[in-house]
PDB file of C-alpha atoms in Angstrom:
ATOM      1  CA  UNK A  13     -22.598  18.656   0.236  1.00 57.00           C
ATOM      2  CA  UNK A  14     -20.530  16.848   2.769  1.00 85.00           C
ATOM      3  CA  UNK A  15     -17.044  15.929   2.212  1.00 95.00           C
ATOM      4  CA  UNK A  16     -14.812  12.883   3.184  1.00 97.00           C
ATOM      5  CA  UNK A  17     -11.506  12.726   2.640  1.00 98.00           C
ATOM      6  CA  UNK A  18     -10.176   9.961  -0.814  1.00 98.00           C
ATOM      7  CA  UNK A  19      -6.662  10.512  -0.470  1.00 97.00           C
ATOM      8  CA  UNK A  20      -4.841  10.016   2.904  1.00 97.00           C
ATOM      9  CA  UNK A  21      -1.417   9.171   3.068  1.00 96.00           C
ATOM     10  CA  UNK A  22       0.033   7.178   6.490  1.00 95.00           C
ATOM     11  CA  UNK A  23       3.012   6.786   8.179  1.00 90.00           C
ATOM     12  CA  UNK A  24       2.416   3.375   5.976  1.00 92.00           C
ATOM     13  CA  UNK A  25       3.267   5.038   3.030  1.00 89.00           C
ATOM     14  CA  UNK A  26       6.757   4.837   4.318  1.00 78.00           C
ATOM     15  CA  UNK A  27       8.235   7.732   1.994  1.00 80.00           C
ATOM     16  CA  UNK A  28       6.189  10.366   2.446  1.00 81.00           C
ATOM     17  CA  UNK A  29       3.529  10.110   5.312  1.00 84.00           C
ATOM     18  CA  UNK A  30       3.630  11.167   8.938  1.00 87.00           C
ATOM     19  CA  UNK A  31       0.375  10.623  10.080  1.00 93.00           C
ATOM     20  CA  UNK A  32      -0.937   7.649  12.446  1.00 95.00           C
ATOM     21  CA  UNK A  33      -4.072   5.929  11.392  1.00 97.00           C
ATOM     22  CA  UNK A  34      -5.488   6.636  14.478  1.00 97.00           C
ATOM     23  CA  UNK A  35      -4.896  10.462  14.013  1.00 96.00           C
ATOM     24  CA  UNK A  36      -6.452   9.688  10.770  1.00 97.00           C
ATOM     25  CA  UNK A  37      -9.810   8.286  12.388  1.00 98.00           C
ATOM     26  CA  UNK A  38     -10.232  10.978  14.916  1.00 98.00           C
ATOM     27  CA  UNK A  39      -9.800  13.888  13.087  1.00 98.00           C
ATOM     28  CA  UNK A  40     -12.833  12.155  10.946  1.00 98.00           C
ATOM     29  CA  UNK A  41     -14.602  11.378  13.755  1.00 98.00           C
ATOM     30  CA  UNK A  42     -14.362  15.041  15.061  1.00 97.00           C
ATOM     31  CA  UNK A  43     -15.501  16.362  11.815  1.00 97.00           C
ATOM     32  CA  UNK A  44     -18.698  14.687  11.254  1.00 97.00           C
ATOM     33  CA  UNK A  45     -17.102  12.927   8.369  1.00 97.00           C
ATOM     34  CA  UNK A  46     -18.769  10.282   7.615  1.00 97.00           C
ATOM     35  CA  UNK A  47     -16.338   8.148   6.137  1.00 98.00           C
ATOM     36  CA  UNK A  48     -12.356   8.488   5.006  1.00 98.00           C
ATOM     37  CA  UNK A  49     -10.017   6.482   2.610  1.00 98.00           C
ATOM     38  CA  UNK A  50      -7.077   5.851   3.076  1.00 98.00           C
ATOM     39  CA  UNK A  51      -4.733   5.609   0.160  1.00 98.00           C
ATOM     40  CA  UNK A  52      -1.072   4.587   0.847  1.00 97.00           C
ATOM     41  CA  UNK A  53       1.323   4.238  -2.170  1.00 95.00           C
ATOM     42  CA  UNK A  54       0.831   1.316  -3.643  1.00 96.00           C
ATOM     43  CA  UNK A  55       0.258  -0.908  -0.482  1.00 97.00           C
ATOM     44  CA  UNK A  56      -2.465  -2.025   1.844  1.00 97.00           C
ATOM     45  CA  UNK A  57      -0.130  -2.669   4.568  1.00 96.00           C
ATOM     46  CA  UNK A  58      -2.564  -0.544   6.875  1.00 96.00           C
ATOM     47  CA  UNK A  59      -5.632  -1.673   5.570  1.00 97.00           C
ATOM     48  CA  UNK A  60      -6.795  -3.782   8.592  1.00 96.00           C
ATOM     49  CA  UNK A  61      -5.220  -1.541  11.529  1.00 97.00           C
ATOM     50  CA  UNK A  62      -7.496   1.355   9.363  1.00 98.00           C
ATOM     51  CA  UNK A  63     -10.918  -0.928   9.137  1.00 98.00           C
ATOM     52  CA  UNK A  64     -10.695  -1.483  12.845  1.00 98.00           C
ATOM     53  CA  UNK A  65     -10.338   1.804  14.141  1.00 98.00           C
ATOM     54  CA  UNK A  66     -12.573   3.258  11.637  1.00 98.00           C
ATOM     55  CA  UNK A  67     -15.399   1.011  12.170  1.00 98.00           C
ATOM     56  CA  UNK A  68     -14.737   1.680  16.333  1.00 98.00           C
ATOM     57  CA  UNK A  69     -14.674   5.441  15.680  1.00 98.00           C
ATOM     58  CA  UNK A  70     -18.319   4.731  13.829  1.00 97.00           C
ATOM     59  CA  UNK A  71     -16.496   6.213  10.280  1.00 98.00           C
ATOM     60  CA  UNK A  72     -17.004   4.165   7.232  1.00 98.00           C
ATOM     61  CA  UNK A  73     -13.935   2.844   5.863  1.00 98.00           C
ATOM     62  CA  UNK A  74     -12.821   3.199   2.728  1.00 98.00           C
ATOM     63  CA  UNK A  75      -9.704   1.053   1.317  1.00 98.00           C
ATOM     64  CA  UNK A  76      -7.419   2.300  -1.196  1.00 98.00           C
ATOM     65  CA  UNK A  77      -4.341   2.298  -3.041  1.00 98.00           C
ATOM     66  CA  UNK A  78      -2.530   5.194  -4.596  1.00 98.00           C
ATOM     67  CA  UNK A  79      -0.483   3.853  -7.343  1.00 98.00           C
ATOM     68  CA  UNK A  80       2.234   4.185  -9.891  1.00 97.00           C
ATOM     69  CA  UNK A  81       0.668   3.576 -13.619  1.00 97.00           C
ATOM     70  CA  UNK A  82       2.929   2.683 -16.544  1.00 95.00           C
ATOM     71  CA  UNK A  83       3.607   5.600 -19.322  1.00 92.00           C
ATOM     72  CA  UNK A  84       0.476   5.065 -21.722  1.00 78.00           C
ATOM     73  CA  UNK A  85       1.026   3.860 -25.000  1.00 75.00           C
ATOM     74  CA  UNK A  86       3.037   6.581 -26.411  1.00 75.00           C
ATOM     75  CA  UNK A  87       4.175   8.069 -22.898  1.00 79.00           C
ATOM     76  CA  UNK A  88       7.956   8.461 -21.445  1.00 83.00           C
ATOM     77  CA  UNK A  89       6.548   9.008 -18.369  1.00 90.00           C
ATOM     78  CA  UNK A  90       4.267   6.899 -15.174  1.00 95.00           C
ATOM     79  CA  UNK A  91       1.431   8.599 -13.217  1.00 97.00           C
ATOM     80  CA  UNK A  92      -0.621   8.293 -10.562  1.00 97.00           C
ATOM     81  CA  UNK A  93      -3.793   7.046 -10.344  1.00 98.00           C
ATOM     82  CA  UNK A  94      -6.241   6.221  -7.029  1.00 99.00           C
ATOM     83  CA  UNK A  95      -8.151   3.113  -6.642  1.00 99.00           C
ATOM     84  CA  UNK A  96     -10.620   2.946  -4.222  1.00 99.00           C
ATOM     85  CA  UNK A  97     -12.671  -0.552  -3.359  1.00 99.00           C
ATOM     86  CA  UNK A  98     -16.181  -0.822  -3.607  1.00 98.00           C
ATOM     87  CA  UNK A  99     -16.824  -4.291  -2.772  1.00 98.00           C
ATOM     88  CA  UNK A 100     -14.918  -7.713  -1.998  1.00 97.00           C
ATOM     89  CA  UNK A 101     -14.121  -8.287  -5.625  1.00 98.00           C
ATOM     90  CA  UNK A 102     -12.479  -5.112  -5.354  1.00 98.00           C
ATOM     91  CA  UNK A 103     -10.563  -5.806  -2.648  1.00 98.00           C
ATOM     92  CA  UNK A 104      -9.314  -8.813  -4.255  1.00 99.00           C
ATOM     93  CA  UNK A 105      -8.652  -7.241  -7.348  1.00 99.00           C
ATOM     94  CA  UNK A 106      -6.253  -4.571  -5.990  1.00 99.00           C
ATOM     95  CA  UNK A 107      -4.155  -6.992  -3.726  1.00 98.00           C
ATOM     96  CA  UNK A 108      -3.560  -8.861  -6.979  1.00 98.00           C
ATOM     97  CA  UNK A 109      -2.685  -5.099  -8.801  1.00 99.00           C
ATOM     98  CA  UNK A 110      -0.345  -4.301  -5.755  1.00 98.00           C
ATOM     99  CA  UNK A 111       1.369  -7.952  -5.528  1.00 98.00           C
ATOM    100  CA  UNK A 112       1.823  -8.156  -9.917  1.00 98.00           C
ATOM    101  CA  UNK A 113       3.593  -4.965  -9.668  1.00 98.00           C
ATOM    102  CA  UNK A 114       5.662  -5.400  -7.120  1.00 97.00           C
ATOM    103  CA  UNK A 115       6.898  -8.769  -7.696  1.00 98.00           C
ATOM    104  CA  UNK A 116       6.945  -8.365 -11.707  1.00 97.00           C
ATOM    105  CA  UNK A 117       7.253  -4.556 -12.734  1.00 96.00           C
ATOM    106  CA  UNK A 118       9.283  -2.862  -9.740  1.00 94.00           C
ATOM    107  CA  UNK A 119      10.817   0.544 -11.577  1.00 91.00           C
ATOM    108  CA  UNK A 120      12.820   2.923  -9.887  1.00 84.00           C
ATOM    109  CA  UNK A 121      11.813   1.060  -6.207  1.00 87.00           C
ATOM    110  CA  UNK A 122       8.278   1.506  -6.707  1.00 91.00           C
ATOM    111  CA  UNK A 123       5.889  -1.009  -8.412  1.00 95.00           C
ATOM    112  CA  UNK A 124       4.355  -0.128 -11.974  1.00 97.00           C
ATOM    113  CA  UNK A 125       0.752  -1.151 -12.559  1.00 98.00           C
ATOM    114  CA  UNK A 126       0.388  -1.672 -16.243  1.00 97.00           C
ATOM    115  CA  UNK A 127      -2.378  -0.883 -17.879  1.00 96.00           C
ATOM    116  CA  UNK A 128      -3.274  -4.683 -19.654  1.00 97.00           C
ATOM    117  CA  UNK A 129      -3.378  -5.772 -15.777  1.00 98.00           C
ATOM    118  CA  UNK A 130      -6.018  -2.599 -15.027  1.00 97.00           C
ATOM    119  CA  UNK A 131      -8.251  -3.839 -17.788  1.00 97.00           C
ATOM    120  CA  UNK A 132      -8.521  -7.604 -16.622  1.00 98.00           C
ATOM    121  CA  UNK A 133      -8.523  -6.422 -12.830  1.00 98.00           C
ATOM    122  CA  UNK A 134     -10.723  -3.309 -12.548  1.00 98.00           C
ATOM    123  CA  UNK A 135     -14.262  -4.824 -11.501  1.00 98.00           C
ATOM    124  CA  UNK A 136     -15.123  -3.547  -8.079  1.00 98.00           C
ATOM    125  CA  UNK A 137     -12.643  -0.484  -8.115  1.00 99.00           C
ATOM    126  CA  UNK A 138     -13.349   3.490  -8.366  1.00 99.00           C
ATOM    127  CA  UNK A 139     -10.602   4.971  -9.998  1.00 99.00           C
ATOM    128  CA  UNK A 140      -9.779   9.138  -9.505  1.00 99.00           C
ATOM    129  CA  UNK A 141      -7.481  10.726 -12.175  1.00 98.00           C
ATOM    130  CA  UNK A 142      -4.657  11.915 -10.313  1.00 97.00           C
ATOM    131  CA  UNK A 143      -5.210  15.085 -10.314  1.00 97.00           C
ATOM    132  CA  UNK A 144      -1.929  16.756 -12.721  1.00 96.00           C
ATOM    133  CA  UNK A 145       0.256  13.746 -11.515  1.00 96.00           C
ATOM    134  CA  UNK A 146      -2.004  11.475 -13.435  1.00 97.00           C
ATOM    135  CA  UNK A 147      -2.034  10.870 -16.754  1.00 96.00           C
ATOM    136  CA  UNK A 148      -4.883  12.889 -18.151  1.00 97.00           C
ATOM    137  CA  UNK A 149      -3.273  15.742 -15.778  1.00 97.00           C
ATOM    138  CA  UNK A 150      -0.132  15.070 -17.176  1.00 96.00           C
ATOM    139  CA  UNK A 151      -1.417  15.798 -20.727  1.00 96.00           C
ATOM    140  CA  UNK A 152      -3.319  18.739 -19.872  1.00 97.00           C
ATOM    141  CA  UNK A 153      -0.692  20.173 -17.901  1.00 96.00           C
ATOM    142  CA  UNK A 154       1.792  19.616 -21.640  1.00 95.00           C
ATOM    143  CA  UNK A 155      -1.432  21.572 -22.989  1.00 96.00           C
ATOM    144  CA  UNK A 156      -2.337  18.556 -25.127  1.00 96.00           C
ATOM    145  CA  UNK A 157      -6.005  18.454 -24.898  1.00 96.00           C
ATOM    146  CA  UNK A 158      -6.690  15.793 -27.053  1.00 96.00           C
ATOM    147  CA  UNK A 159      -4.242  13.773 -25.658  1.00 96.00           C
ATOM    148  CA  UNK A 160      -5.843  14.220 -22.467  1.00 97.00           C
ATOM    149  CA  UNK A 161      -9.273  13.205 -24.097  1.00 97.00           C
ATOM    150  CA  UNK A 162      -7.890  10.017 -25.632  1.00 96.00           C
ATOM    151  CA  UNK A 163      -6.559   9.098 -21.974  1.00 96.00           C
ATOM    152  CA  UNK A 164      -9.518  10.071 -19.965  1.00 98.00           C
ATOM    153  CA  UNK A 165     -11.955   8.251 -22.375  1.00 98.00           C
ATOM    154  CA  UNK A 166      -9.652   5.059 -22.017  1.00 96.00           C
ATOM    155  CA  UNK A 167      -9.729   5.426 -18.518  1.00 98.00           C
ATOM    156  CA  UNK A 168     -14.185   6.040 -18.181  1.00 98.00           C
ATOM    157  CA  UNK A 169     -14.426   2.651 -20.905  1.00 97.00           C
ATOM    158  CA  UNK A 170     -12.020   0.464 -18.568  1.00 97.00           C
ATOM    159  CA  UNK A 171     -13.993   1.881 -15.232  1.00 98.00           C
ATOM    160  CA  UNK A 172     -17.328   2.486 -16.644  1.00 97.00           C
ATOM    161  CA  UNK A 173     -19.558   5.111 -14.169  1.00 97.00           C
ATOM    162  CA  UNK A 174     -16.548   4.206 -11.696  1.00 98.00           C
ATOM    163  CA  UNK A 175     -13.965   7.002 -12.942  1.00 99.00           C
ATOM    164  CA  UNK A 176     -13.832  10.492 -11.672  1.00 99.00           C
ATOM    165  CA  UNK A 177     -12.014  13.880 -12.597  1.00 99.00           C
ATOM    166  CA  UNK A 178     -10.001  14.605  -9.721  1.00 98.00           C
ATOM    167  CA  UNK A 179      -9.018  18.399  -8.819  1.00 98.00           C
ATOM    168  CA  UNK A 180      -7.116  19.614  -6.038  1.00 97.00           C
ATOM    169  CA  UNK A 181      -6.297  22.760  -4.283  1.00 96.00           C
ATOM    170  CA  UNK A 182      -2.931  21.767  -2.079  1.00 94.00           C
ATOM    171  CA  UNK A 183      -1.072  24.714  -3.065  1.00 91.00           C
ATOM    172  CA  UNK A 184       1.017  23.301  -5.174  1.00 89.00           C
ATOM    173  CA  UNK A 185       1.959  25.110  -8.419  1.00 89.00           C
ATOM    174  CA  UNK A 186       0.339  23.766 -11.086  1.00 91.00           C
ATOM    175  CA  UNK A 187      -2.858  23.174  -9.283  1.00 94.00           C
ATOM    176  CA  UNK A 188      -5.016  25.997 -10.272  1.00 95.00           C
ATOM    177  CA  UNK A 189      -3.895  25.852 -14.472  1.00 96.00           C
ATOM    178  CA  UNK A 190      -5.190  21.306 -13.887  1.00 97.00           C
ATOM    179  CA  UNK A 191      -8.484  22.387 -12.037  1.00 97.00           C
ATOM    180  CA  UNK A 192      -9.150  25.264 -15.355  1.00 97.00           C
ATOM    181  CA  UNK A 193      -8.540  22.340 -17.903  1.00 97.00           C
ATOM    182  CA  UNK A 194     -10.013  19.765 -16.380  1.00 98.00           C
ATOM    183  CA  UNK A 195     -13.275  21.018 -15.481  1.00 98.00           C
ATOM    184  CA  UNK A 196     -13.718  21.609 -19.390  1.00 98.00           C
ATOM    185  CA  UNK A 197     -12.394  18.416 -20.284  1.00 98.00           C
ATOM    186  CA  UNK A 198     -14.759  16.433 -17.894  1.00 98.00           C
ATOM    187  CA  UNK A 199     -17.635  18.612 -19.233  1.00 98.00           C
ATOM    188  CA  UNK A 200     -17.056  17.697 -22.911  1.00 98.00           C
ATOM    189  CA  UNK A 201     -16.965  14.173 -21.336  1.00 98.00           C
ATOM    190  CA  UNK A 202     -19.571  14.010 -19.423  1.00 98.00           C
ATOM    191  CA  UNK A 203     -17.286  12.664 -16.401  1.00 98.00           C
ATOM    192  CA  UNK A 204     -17.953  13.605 -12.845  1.00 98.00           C
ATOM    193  CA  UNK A 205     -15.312  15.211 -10.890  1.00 98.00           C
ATOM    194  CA  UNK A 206     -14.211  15.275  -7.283  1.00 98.00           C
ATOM    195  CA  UNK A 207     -12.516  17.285  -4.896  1.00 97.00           C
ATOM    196  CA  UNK A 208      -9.636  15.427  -3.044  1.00 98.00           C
ATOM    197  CA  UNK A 209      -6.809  17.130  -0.878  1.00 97.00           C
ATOM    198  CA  UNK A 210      -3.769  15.258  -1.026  1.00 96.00           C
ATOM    199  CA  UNK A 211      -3.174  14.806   3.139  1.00 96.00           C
ATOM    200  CA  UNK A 212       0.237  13.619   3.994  1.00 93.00           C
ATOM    201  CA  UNK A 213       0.112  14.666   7.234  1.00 92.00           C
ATOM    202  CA  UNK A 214      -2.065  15.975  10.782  1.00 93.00           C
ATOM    203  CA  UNK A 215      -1.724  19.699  10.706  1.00 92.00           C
ATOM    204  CA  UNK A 216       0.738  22.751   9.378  1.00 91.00           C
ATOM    205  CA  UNK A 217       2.873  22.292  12.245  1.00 92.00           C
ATOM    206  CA  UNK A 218       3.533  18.706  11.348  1.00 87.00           C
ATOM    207  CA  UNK A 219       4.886  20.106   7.898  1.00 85.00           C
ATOM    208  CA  UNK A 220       8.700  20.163   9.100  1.00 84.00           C
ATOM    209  CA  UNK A 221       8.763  16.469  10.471  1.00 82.00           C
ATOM    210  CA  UNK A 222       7.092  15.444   7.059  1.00 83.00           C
ATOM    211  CA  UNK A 223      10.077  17.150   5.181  1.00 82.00           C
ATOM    212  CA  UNK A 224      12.608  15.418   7.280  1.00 83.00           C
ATOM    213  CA  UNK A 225      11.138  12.534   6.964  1.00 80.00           C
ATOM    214  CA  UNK A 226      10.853  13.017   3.194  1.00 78.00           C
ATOM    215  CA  UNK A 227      14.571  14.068   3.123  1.00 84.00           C
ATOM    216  CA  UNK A 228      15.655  10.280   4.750  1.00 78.00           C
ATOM    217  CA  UNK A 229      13.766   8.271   2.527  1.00 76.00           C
ATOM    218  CA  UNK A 230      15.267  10.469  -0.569  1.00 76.00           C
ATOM    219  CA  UNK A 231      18.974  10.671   1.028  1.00 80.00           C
ATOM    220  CA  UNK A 232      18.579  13.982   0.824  1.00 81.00           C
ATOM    221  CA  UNK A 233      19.304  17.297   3.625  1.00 81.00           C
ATOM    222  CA  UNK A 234      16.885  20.135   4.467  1.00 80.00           C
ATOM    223  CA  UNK A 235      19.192  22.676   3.550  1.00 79.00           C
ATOM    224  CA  UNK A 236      19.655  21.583   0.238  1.00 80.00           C
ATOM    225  CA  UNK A 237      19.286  24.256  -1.877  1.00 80.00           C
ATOM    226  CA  UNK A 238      18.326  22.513  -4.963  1.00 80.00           C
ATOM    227  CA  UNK A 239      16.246  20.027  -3.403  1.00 78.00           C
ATOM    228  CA  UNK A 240      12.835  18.987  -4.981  1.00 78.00           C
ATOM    229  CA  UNK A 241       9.904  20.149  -2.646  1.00 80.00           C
ATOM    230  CA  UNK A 242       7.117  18.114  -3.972  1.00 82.00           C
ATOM    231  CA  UNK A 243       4.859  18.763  -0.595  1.00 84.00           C
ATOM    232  CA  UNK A 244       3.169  22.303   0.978  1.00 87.00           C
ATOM    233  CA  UNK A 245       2.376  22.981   4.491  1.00 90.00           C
ATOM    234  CA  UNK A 246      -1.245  23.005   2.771  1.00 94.00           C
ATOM    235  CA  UNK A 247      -1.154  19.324   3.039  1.00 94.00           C
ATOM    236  CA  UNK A 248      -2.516  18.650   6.114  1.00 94.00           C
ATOM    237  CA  UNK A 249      -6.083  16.838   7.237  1.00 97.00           C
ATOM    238  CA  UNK A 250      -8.317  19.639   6.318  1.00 97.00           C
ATOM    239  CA  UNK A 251     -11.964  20.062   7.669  1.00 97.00           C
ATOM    240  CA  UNK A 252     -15.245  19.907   5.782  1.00 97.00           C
ATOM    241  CA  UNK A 253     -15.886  23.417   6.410  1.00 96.00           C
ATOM    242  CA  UNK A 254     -11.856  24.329   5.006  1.00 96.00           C
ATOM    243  CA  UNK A 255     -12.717  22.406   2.135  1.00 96.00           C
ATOM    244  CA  UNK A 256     -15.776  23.735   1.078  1.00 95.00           C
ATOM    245  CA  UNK A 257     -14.118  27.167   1.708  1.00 94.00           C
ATOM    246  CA  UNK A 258     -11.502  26.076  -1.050  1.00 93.00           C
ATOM    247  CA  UNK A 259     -14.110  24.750  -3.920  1.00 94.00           C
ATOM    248  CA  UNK A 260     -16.685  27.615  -3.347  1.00 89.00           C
ATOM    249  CA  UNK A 261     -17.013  28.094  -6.903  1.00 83.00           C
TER     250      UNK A 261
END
């Protein structure tokens, strides 16, 4: 089965991303892929820049957002969540997401999308899980399954045949310990899952530029011992072939 890539972050994603949107579109283009998303934390700002080129390069575009989501009912904590647009309703719906949030739940310099807003505003959007940053992942990864259930089931009601299972293979720690719960828990759900790679940047040789870059945005120094890596050189714009290779079984 061919694969496209759901989750791209750009250099638009200010914090975190290194990689141009016209990088973005070739390496597509030079895979046979036959479309990409791009998913920049909670913004669109490249949105148009990324239909142009995309469309040029003959690659379907795919808009997206990857946003913060309020602690569920219950929850201490916010996750991530991916929304992708399927139509012009869509579209509309997640400018108004991105534009409530920031201008009336900004936490911690990021805008919170609360969940009451999701289930007036989710016609038109495809929504991933996250992966362990998201909220299911989050409970799976605390091993409380029927947490996890209870979130997921919320999540498949508010985006009905529009919400996948997301499991990734970045090598990042708790990667492989998500993809063995959540395979189960989308099973007993009946809830289809996909394979994303979280790309943050062009290739592994692009990895030290990303960390520096990282390191400004956080005020903090690459030689900082106790410094939070939250990236891996694995994060770069993998091929179809790489990624098949990784989700053999």
């Amino acid at each position: 089965m061919a694969f496209v890539h759901l989750r791209t972050h750009t250099e638009f994603s200010v914090v975190d991303g290194t990689l141009r949107i016209d990088e973005a579109v070739d390496a597509a283009a030079a895979d046979g892929q036959a479309a990409l998303a791009i998913t920049d934390l909670s913004n669109l700002f490249g949105a148009i820049k990324f239909y142009s080129a995309a469309r040029k390069a003959g690659v379907k575009p795919i808009i997206g957002a990857d946003i913060w989501l309020d602690p569920a009912p219950g929850e201490k904590v916010a996750s991530r969540l991916v929304l992708l647009v399927q139509d012009r309703q869509g579209y509309l719906n997640l400018c108004e997401l991105l534009s409530r949030g920031w201008l009336l739940n900004t936490q911690r310099a990021q805008a919170w999308i609360k969940w009451e807003w999701l289930a007036e505003l989710h016609s038109g959007l495809i929504a991933l899980s996250g992966a362990e940053h998201g909220a299911v992942g989050q409970a799976l990864m605390a091993q409380d399954t029927p947490r996890a259930h209870e979130i997921a089931a919320r999540l498949a009601q508010l985006f009905p045949n529009r919400f996948y299972i997301e499991l990734q293979r970045a090598g990042q720690p708790g990667n492989e310990a998500h993809v063995r719960a959540a395979v189960p828990l989308a099973a007993a759900l009946a809830l289809p899952v996909v394979a994303t790679h979280p790309v943050q940047f062009l290739t592994p040789e692009d990895f030290e530029a990303h960390e520096a870059r990282v390191c400004v945005a956080e005020g903090e120094t690459l030689t900082n011992p106790r410094r939070v890596k939250r990236f891996t050189r694995e994060q770069y714009f993998k091929s179809q072939a790489q990624m098949e290779a990784l989700f053999a079984d």
